[in-house]
XYZ file of C-alpha atoms in Angstrom:
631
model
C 188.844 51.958 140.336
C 188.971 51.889 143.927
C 190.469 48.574 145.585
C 188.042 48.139 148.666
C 184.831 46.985 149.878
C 182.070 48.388 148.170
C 180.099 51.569 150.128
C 177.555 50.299 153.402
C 177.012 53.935 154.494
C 177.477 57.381 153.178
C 180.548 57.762 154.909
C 181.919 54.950 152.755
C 180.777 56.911 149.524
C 181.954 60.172 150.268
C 185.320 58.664 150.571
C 184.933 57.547 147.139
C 183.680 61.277 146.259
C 180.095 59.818 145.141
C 176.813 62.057 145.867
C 174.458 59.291 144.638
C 174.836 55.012 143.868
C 173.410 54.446 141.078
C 172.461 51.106 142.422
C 171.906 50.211 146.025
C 172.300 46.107 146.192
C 169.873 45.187 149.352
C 170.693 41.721 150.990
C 169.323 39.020 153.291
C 173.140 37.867 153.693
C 176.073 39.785 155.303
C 178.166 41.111 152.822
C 180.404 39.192 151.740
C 183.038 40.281 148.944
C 184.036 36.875 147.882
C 182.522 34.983 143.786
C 180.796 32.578 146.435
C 178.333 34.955 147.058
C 175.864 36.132 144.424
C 175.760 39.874 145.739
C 179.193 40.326 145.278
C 179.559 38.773 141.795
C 176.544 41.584 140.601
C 177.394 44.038 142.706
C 181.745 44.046 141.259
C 180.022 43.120 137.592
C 178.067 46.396 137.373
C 181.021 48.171 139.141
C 183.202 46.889 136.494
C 181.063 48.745 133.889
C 181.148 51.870 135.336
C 178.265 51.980 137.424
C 178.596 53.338 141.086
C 176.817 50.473 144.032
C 176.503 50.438 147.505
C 175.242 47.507 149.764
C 172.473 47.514 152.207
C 173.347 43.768 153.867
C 170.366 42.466 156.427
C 168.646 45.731 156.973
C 166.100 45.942 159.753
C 162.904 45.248 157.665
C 160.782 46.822 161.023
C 162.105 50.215 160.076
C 161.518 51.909 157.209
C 164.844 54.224 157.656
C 167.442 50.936 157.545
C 166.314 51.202 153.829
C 166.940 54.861 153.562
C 170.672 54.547 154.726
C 172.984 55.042 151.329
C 169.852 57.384 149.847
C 167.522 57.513 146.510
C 169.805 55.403 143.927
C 169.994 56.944 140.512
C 168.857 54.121 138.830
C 167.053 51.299 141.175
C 167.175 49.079 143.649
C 169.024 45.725 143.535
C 166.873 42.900 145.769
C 168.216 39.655 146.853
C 167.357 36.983 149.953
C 171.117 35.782 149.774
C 172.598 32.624 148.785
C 169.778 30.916 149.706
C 165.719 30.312 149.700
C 165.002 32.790 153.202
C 162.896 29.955 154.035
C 165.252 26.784 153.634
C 167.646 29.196 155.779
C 165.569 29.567 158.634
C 163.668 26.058 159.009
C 164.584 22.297 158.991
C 162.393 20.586 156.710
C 159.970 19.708 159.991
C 159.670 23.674 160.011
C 161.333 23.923 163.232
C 163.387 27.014 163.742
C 167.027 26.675 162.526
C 169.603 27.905 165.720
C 172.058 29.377 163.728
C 172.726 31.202 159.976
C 175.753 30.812 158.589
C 175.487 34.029 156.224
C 174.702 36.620 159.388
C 177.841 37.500 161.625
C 178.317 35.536 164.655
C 175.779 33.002 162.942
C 173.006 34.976 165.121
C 169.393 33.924 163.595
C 166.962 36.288 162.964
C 168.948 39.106 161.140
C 166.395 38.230 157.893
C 162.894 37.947 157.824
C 160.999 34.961 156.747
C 160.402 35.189 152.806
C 162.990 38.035 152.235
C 162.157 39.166 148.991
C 158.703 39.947 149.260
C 160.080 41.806 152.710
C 162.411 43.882 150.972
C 160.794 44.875 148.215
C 157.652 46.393 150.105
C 159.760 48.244 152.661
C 161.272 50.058 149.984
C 157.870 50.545 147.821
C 156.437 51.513 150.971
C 159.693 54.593 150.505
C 160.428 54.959 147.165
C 157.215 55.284 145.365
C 159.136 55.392 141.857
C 162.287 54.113 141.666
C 162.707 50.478 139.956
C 163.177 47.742 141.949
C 164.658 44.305 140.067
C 164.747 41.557 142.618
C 167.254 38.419 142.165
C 169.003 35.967 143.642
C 167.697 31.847 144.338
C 164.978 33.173 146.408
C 163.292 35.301 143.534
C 164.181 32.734 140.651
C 162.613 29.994 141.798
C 159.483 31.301 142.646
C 159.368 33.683 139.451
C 156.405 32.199 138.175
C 153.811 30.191 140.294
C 154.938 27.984 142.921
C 154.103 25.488 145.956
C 155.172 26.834 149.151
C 155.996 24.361 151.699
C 155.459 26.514 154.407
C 152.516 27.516 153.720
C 151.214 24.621 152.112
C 149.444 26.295 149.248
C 150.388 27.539 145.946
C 151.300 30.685 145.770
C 151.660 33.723 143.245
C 154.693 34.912 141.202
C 156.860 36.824 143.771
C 156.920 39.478 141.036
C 153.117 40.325 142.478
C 153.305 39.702 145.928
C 157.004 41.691 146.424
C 155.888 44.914 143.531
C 159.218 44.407 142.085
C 159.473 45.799 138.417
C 161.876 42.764 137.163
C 163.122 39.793 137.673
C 166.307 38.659 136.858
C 166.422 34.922 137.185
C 169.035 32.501 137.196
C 172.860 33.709 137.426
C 171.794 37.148 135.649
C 175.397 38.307 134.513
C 173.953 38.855 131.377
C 170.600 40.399 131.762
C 171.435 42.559 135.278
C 173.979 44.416 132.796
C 171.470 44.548 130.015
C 168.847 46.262 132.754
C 171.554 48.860 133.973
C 172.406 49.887 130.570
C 168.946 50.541 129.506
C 167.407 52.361 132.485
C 171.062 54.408 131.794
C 169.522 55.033 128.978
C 166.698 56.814 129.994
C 164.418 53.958 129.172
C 161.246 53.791 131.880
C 161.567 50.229 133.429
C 157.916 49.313 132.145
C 159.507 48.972 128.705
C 161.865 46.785 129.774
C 160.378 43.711 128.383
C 162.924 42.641 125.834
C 165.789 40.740 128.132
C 166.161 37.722 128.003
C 166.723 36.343 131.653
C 164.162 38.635 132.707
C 160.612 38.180 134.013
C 158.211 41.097 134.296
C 154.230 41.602 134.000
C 151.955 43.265 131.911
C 148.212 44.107 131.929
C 147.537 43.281 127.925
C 148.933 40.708 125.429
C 149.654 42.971 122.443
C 153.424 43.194 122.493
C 154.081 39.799 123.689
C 155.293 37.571 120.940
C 156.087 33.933 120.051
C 154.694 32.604 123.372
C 152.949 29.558 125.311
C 150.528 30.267 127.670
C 150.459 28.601 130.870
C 146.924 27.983 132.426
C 145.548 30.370 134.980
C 146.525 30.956 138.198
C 142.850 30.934 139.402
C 142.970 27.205 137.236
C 146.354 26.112 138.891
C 144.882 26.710 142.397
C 141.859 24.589 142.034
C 142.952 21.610 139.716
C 146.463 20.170 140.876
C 146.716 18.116 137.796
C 146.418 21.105 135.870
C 149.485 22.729 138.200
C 151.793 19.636 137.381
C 151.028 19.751 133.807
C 152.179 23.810 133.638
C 154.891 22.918 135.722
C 156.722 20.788 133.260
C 156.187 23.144 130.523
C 158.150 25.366 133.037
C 161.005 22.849 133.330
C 160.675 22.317 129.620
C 161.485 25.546 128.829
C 164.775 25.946 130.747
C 167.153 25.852 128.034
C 168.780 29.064 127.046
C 168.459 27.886 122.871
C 164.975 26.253 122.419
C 163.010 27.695 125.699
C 160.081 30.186 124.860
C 159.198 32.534 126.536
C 155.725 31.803 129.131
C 152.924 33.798 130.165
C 151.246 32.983 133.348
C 147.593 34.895 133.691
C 145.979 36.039 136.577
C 142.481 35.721 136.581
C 142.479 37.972 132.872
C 143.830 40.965 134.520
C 147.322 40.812 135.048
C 149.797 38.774 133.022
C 153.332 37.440 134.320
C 155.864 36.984 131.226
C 158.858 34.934 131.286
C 161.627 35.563 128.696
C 163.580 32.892 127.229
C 166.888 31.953 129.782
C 170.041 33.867 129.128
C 172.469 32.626 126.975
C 175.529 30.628 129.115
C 178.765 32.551 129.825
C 181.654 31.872 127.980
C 184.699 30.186 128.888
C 186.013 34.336 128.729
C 182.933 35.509 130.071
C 183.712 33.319 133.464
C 187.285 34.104 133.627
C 186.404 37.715 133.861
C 183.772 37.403 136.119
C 186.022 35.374 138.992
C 188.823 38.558 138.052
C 186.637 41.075 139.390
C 188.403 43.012 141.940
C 186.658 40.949 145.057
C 188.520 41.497 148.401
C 187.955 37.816 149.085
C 186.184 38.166 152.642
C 183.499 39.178 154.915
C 183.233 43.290 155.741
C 185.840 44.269 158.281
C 183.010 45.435 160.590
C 181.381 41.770 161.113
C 185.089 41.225 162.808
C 183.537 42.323 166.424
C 181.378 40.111 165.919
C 182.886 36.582 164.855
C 182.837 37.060 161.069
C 180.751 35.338 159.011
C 180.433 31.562 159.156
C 179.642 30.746 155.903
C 182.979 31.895 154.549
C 184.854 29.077 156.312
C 183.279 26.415 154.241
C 184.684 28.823 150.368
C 187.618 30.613 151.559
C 190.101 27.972 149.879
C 188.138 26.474 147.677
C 187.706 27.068 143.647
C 184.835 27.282 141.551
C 185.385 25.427 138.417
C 182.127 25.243 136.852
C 178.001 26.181 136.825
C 174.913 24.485 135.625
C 174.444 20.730 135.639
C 173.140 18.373 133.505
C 172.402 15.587 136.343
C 168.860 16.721 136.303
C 168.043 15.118 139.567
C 164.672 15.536 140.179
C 165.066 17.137 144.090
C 167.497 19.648 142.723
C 166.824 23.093 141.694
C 169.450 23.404 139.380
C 167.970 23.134 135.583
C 165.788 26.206 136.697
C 168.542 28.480 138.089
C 171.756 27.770 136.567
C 170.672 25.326 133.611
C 171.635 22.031 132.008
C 174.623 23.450 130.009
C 178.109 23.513 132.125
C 179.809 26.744 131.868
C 183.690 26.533 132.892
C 186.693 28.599 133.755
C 189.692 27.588 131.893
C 193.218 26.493 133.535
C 194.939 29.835 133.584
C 191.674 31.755 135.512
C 191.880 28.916 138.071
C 196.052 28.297 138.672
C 195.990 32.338 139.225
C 192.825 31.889 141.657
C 194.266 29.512 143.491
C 198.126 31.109 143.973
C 196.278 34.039 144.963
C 194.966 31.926 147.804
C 198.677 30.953 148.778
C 199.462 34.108 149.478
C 196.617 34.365 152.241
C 198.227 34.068 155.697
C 196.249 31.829 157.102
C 196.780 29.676 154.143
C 197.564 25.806 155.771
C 198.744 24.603 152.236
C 195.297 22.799 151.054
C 192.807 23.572 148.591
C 189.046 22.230 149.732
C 187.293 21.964 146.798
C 187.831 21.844 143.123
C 183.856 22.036 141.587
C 180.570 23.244 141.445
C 177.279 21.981 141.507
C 178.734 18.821 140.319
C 182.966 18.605 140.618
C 183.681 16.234 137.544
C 181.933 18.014 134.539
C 183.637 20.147 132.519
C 182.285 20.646 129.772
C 178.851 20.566 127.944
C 177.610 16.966 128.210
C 177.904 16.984 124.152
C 178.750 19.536 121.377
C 175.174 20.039 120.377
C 174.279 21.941 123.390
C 176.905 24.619 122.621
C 174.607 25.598 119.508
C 171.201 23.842 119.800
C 170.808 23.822 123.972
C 170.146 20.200 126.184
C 167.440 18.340 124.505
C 163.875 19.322 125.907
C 162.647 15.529 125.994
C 165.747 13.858 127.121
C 167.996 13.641 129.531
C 171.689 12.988 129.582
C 172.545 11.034 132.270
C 169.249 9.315 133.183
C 167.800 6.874 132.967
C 170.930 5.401 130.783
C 173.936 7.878 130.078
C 172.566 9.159 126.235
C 174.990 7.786 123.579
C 175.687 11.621 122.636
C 177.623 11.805 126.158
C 181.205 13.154 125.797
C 181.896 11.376 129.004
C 185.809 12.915 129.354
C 187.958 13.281 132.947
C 191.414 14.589 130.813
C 190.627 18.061 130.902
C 189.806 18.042 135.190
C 192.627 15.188 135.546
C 194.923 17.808 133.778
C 193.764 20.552 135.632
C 193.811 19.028 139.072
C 197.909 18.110 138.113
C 198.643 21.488 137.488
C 196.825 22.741 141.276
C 198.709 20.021 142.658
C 202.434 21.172 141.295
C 201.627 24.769 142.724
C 204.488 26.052 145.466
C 202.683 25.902 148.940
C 199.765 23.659 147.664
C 200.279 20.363 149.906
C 196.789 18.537 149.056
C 194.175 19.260 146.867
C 190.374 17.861 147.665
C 187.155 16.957 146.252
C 184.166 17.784 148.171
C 181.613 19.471 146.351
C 180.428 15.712 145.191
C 181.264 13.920 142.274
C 178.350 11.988 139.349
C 179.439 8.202 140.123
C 177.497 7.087 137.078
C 179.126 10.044 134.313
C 182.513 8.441 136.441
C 181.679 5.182 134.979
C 180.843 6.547 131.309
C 184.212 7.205 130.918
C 185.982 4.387 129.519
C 188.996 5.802 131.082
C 189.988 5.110 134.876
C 192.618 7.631 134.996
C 190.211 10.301 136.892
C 189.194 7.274 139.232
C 192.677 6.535 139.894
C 193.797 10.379 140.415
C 190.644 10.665 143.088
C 191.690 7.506 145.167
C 195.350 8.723 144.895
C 195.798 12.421 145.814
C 192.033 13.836 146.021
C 190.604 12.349 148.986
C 190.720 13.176 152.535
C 190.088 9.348 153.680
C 186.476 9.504 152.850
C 184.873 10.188 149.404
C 181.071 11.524 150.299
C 178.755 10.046 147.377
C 175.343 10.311 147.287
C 172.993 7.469 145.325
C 170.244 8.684 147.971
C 168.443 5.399 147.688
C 168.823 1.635 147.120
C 165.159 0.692 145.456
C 164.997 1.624 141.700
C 161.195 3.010 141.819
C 162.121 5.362 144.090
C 165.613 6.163 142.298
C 163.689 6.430 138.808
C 160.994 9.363 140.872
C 164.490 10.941 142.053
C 166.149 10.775 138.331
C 168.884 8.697 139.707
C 170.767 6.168 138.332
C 169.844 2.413 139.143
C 171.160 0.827 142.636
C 173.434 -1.548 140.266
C 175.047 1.228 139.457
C 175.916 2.706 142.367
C 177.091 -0.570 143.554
C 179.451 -0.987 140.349
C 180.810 2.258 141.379
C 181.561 1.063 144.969
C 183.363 -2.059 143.828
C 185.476 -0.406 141.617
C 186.056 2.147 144.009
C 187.212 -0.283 146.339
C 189.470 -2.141 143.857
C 191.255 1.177 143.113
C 192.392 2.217 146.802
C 193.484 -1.920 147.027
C 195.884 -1.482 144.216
C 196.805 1.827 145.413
C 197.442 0.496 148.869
C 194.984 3.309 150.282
C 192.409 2.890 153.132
C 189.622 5.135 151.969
C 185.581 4.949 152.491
C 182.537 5.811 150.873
C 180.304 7.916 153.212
C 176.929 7.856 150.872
C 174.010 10.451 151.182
C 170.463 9.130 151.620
C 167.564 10.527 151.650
C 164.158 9.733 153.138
C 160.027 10.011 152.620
C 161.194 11.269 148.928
C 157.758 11.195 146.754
C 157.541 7.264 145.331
C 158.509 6.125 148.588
C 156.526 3.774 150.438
C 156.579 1.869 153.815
C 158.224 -1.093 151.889
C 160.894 0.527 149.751
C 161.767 2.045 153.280
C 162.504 -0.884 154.582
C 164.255 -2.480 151.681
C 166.441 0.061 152.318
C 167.040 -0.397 156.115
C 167.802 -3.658 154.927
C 170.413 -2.826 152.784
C 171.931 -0.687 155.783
C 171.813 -3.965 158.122
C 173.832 -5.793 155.641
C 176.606 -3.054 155.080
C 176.229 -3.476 158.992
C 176.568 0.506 158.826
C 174.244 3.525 160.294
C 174.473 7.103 158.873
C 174.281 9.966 161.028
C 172.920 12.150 158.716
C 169.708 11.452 156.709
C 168.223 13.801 155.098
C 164.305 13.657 154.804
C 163.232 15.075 151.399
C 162.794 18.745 151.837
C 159.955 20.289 149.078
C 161.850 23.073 148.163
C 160.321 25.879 145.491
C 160.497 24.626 141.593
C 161.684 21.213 141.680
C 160.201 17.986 140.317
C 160.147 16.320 143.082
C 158.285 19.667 145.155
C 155.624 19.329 141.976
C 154.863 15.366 142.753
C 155.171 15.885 146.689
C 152.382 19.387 145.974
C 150.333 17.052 142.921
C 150.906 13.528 143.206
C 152.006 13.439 139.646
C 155.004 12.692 138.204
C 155.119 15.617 135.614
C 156.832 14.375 133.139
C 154.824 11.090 132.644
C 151.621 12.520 134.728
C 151.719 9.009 136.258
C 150.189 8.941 139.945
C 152.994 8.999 142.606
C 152.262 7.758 146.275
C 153.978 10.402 148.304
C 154.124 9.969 152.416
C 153.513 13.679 153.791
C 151.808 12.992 156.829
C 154.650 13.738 159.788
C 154.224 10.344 161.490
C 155.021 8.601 158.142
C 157.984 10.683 157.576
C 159.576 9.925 161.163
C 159.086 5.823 160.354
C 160.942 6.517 157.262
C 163.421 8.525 158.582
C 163.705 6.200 161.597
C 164.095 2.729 159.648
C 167.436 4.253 158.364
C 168.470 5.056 161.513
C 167.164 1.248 163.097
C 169.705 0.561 165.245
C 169.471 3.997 167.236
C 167.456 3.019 170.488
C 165.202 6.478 170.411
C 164.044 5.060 166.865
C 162.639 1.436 168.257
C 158.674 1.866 168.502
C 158.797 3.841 165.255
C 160.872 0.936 163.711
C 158.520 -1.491 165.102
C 155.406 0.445 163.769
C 157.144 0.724 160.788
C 158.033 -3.101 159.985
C 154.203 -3.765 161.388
C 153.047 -1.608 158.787
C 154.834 -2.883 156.557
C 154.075 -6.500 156.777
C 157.819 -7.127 157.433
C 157.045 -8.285 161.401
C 159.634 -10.969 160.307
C 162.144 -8.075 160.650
C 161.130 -8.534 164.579
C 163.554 -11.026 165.865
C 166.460 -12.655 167.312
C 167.490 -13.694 163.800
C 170.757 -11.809 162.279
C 168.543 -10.874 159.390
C 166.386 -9.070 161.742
C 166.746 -5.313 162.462
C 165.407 -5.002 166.034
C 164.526 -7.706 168.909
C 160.955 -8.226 169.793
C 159.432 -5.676 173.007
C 161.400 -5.873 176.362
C 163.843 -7.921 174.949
C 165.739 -5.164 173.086
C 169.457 -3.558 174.366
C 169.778 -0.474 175.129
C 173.364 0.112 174.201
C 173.442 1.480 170.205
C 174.254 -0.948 167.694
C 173.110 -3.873 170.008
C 170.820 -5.555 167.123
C 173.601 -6.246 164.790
C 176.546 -6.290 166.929
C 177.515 -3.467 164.105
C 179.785 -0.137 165.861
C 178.271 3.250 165.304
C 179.344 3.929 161.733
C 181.757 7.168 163.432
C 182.068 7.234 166.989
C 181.927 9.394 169.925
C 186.178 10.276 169.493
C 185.374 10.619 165.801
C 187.359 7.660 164.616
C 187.563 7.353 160.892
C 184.490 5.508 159.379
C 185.551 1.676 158.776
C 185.132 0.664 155.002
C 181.500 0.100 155.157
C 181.051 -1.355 151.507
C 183.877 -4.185 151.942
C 181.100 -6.651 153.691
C 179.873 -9.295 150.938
C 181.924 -8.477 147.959
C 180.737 -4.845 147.801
C-alpha cells in the first residue's frame, strides 16, 4: 500500500498505476488526511480494504467538468459537505455571511456552495446518469429524513429526494460505507441495497419493507406542526443502534423514504484500527501556496479519545449522528498516537486536547447499553444522573498519567469540555484533583448555558444548583492545590423556554459574579435537534407541552444584549428589555441595578458596576469570577 496522499488528479493515479477509482470521495472541505476529518477516515477505511479512491475536495459546482476530473468511478460516487452542516459554515445564526472557513485553504469563503449536498449530488447526476451516488457526512445525516431548515424557514424534504442520491449513510458509517462497497463489488445494482443498517434509501412500494413504524406524511408534517414534533421524537426515539426500528417517511403515497436501524457502535478494536489507518496527518501539500488549511491548527496535537455522548442535551446533534453509547480507543492506540505526534517538528511539547464530544466519558454510561442500547424513555444524566450510572474517572485519570510520563510531552490539556454534573457523580475527586493540577491552562471553559431551571430543563441541562456545586468545589480544589485557575462558562441566549424574565434573571446573576462574557452564543436552530423541533413547533417533543420560544430578531438582540448589560452599544436594548420585562427597578443608581436611568449613564465599559471587562484589551488572564459571595 502506497504511503501518500490519496489521488486529486489523474496524474496522482497513474503514479499509483490505477486506470479507474473505484470510488471518487467528493468534498465541501479541503482535503485533509488527518482522523479529524470524516473524508479521510472513509476514504483510508475503504483503502484499507482494497478498494482504489481518489478525492475531488471543493470542486467548482458552476462547472460540470470539476466533477469529471479523476473520471467514471467503478463503483460510485462518495458525497460529503465536510465536517460540517454547509449552512452553519457559511452563516452566523443572524444569517449574515461568515468572513472566513476554516476547512478551505487560506480560510477564503465561498469555495462551497450553500447546501452542499444537494449541490454535489446534482452536478454529478446531471454527468453520470448511472453510476451510484451514496451521500454522507453531518450535512446528509441530519437531514436524512424530514427536517426544519432555518434558512429557509420551512420544512423541508429528505435530502435523499432533493440531492437524487441512491443512499445514505448516516451517522459515522464505518460500518455500513464498507458494507455498501462490498456489495455493489459484488455486482449487486444499488436499488437492492436496502438491507444495511446505517443506511437510508427510498422506495416506491411497501412490500419488502419489514418490521417498521411509519412516520406521518410529509404532505401531513407540512401543514400540522404538532403532527411534525410528534414524528420527530419517534425519530430521536429510534436512535439507538439495539432497540431503534427502522422508519418510513411517505411522500404524498408515491414515494417512500426508509430508515434502517443505526449501526452497531465500533469496538474498542474496531477504533484502534480505524485511528491506525495510514493518514499522513495534514492538509494536501498543494494548499501550502496558499496558507494551509486553518482548521488543522485547532487538531494537529490533539487526541481523540472517544465518540457518541450520552449528555443528550437538547441543542446538540449528537444522539442522531454519533449516538448515546461512547465508543473508546484503548491506552495503547492513544500513547502510540500521541508519540507519533512528538516526533512532528513543530511539536512545542503539549498535547491540546484529550476527548471528544464530551472529554470525561469513557465508557458506556452503564453495562446494559453494551447489549440492550441507552434506554428509549430515559435519560442518563438528566434530569437526575440515573442510579444505573457507572460514574468512573480511573480509567481517563490513568490514561491522562501515562500521556503525561511520555518523553517530550511537557503539558497535557483539556479543552474539548468536560460534563460538570457526571464530574460530581463520581464519588471520587481524584479526576477533579488531576484537572486542577496538571490539565488546565489557567482557565477551565464549562458550559451550564443558563442559570434559570425552566430554561435548563427545555435545554436537558442539569439544575443551576448544580452547576454552582461544581464551581465551589472547583474552587476549593485549586485553594488546596495552591493554583489560581478560573471558570470561563458558556451561555447561551433566546434558547426555546426563554422568556424576557428568565433573561434577566440571568443578567442578574452576571451583575453579581460582577463578570461579562465576550462570547454569547444565541441559540442557533440547527437541523435534527430538540431544541430546532420546539424553536420550528412550539412543542416540547418529548412531553408535547407548549414552549414560548422568542424568534422574532428584536427579541433575540434584548436577550442577547441583557448578557452583555454592561457593554454601552447594548443600553437602549437593555432598557427595552428590563421595561418589558417589568424589571424598570433594574433602572437605577442602586448597586443592584444593571444600568443608570437615560443621560445619566457612563460611557466607559463596565461603568454600572464598577466591574473590569471580564478579559481586557492586553488579554490579561480572566480574574476568578466565581470567588464573589461564597461561589
Amino acid at each position: 500500500m502506497t504511503h501518500d496522499y490519496l489521488p486529486i488528479s489523474r496524474q496522482d493515479m497513474e503514479k499509483r498505476g490505477w486506470e479507474q477509482c473505484d470510488f471518487v470521495y467528493v468534498t465541501g472541505d479541503a482535503y485533509v488526511d488527518h482522523p479529524s476529518f470524516g473524508t479521510a477516515i472513509i476514504s483510508r477505511l475503504l483503502e484499507a480494504h482494497g478498494y482504489k479512491v481518489g478525492i475531488i475536495a471543493q470542486p467548482d459546482w458552476k462547472n460540470k467538468e470539476s466533477i469529471q476530473s479523476l473520471g467514471r468511478p467503478r463503483l460510485g460516487f462518495l458525497v460529503s459537505a465536510g465536517n460540517m452542516d454547509s449552512m452553519v459554515n457559511h452563516y452566523s445564526v443572524s444569517k449574515k455571511r461568515r468572513r472566513e472557513d476554516a476547512y478551505t485553504p487560506g480560510g477564503v469563503m465561498g469555495k462551497r456552495p450553500d447546501y452542499a449536498v444537494v449541490v454535489y449530488c446534482n452536478l454529478i447526476r446531471s454527468v453520470y446518469k448511472d453510476v451510484p451516488i451514496i451521500a454522507g457526512g453531518i450535512e446528509a445525516s441530519l437531514r436524512r429524513l424530514a427536517h426544519y431548515d432555518y434558512w429557509f424557514n420551512r420544512l423541508k424534504r429528505s435530502i435523499l429526494l432533493d440531492s437524487q442520491a441512491d443512499l445514505i449513510s448516516y451517522g459515522m458509517g464505518e460500518h455500513s460505507i464498507v458494507e455498501i462497497a462490498d456489495a455493489l463489488n459484488s455486482g449487486l445494482d444499488v436499488k437492492d441495497i436496502t438491507f444495511i443498517d446505517g443506511t437510508v434509501y427510498k422506495t416506491r412500494q411497501l412490500e419488502s419493507v419489514y418490521d417498521y413504524k411509519l412516520l406521518p406524511d410529509y404532505k401531513e408534517l407540512v401543514s400540522d406542526k404538532k403532527r411534525y414534533a410528534e414524528s420527530f421524537f419517534v425519530q430521536y426515539s429510534n436512535t439507538d443502534p439495539f432497540s431503534g426500528k427502522r422508519l418510513v417517511e411517505p411522500y404524498e403515497g408515491k414515494v417512500f423514504v426508509v430508515q434502517n436501524p443505526p449501526s452497531k457502535p465500533l469496538s474498542q478494536q474496531e477504533m484502534d484500527d480505524v485511528y491506525a489507518l495510514s493518514y499522513m496527518r495534514s492538509y494536501h501539500p498543494s494548499y501550502e501556496a496558499f496558507g494551509g488549511v486553518p482548521a488543522i491548527r485547532e487538531i494537529k496535537f490533539s487526541l481523540i479519545s472517544n465518540r457518541g455522548c450520552f449528555g443528550a442535551c437538547s441543542f446538540c446533534a449528537l444522539t442522531f449522528h454519533q449516538g448515546r453509547i461512547i465508543q473508546a480507543r484503548s491506552h495503547e492506540s492513544l500513547l502510540r498516537e500521541a508519540e507519533t505526534l512528538t516526533k512532528e517538528p513543530d511539536f512545542k511539547g503539549y498535547i491540546h486536547d484529550v476527548g471528544g464530544p464530551t472529554a470525561n466519558f469513557r465508557f458506556p454510561a452503564c453495562e446494559k447499553q453494551l447489549t440492550k442500547g441507552a434506554c428509549p424513555s430515559k435519560q442518563c444524566l438528566f434530569p437526575e444522573p440515573c442510579r444505573n450510572l457507572r460514574a468512573d474517572h480511573s480509567d481517563y485519570v490513568a490514561l491522562l498519567k501515562k500521556l503525561r510520563s511520555i518523553p517530550k510531552v511537557k503539558k497535557v490539556f483539556i479543552r474539548s469540555g468536560i460534563r460538570f454534573d457526571y464530574l460530581l457523580a463520581d464519588t471520587s475527586r481524584k479526576f477533579l484533583k488531576e484537572l486542577c493540577e496538571y490539565h488546565v491552562s489557567g482557565q477551565l471553559k464549562v458550559a451550564p448555558e443558563h442559570v434559570s431551571d425552566a430554561v435548563l430543563a427545555r435545554m436537558g441541562k442539569p439544575k443551576n444548583a448544580v452547576y454552582r456545586r461544581f464551581v465551589k468545589e472547583y474552587n476549593e480544589m485549586n485553594t488546596r492545590l495552591g493554583k489560581e485557575q478560573y471558570l470561563v462558562p458558556y451561555l447561551m441566549s433566546s434558547h426555546p423556554g426563554s422568556t424576557m424574565k428568565e433573561a434577566v434573571e440571568l443578567a442578574e446573576y452576571l451583575r453579581d459574579l460582577g463578570y461579562m462574557p465576550e462570547q454569547v452564543q444565541d441559540f442557533y436552530p440547527t437541523p435534527s435537534t430538540i431544541s430546532t423541533c420546539m424553536y420550528y413547533t412550539g412543542y416540547d417533543c418529548r412531553t408535547m407541552e407548549k414552549v414560548y420560544v422568542p424568534v422574532n430578531p428584536h427579541e433575540k438582540a434584548m436577550q442577547r444584549a441583557l448578557i452583555q448589560y454592561r457593554d454601552p452599544k447594548n443600553y437602549d436594548l437593555v432598557v427595552e428589555a428590563l421595561r418589558i420585562a417589568g424589571r424598570t427597578d433594574l433602572i437605577g443608581f442602586d448597586k443592584k441595578c444593571l444600568v443608570r436611568p437615560s443621560g445619566r449613564r457612563r460611557k466607559e465599559n463596565g461603568a454600572n458596576t464598577g466591574a473590569k471587562p471580564a478579559v481586557s484589551k492586553k488579554k490579561k488572564p480572566i480574574r476568578n469570577i466565581h470567588k464573589k459571595k461564597g461561589r
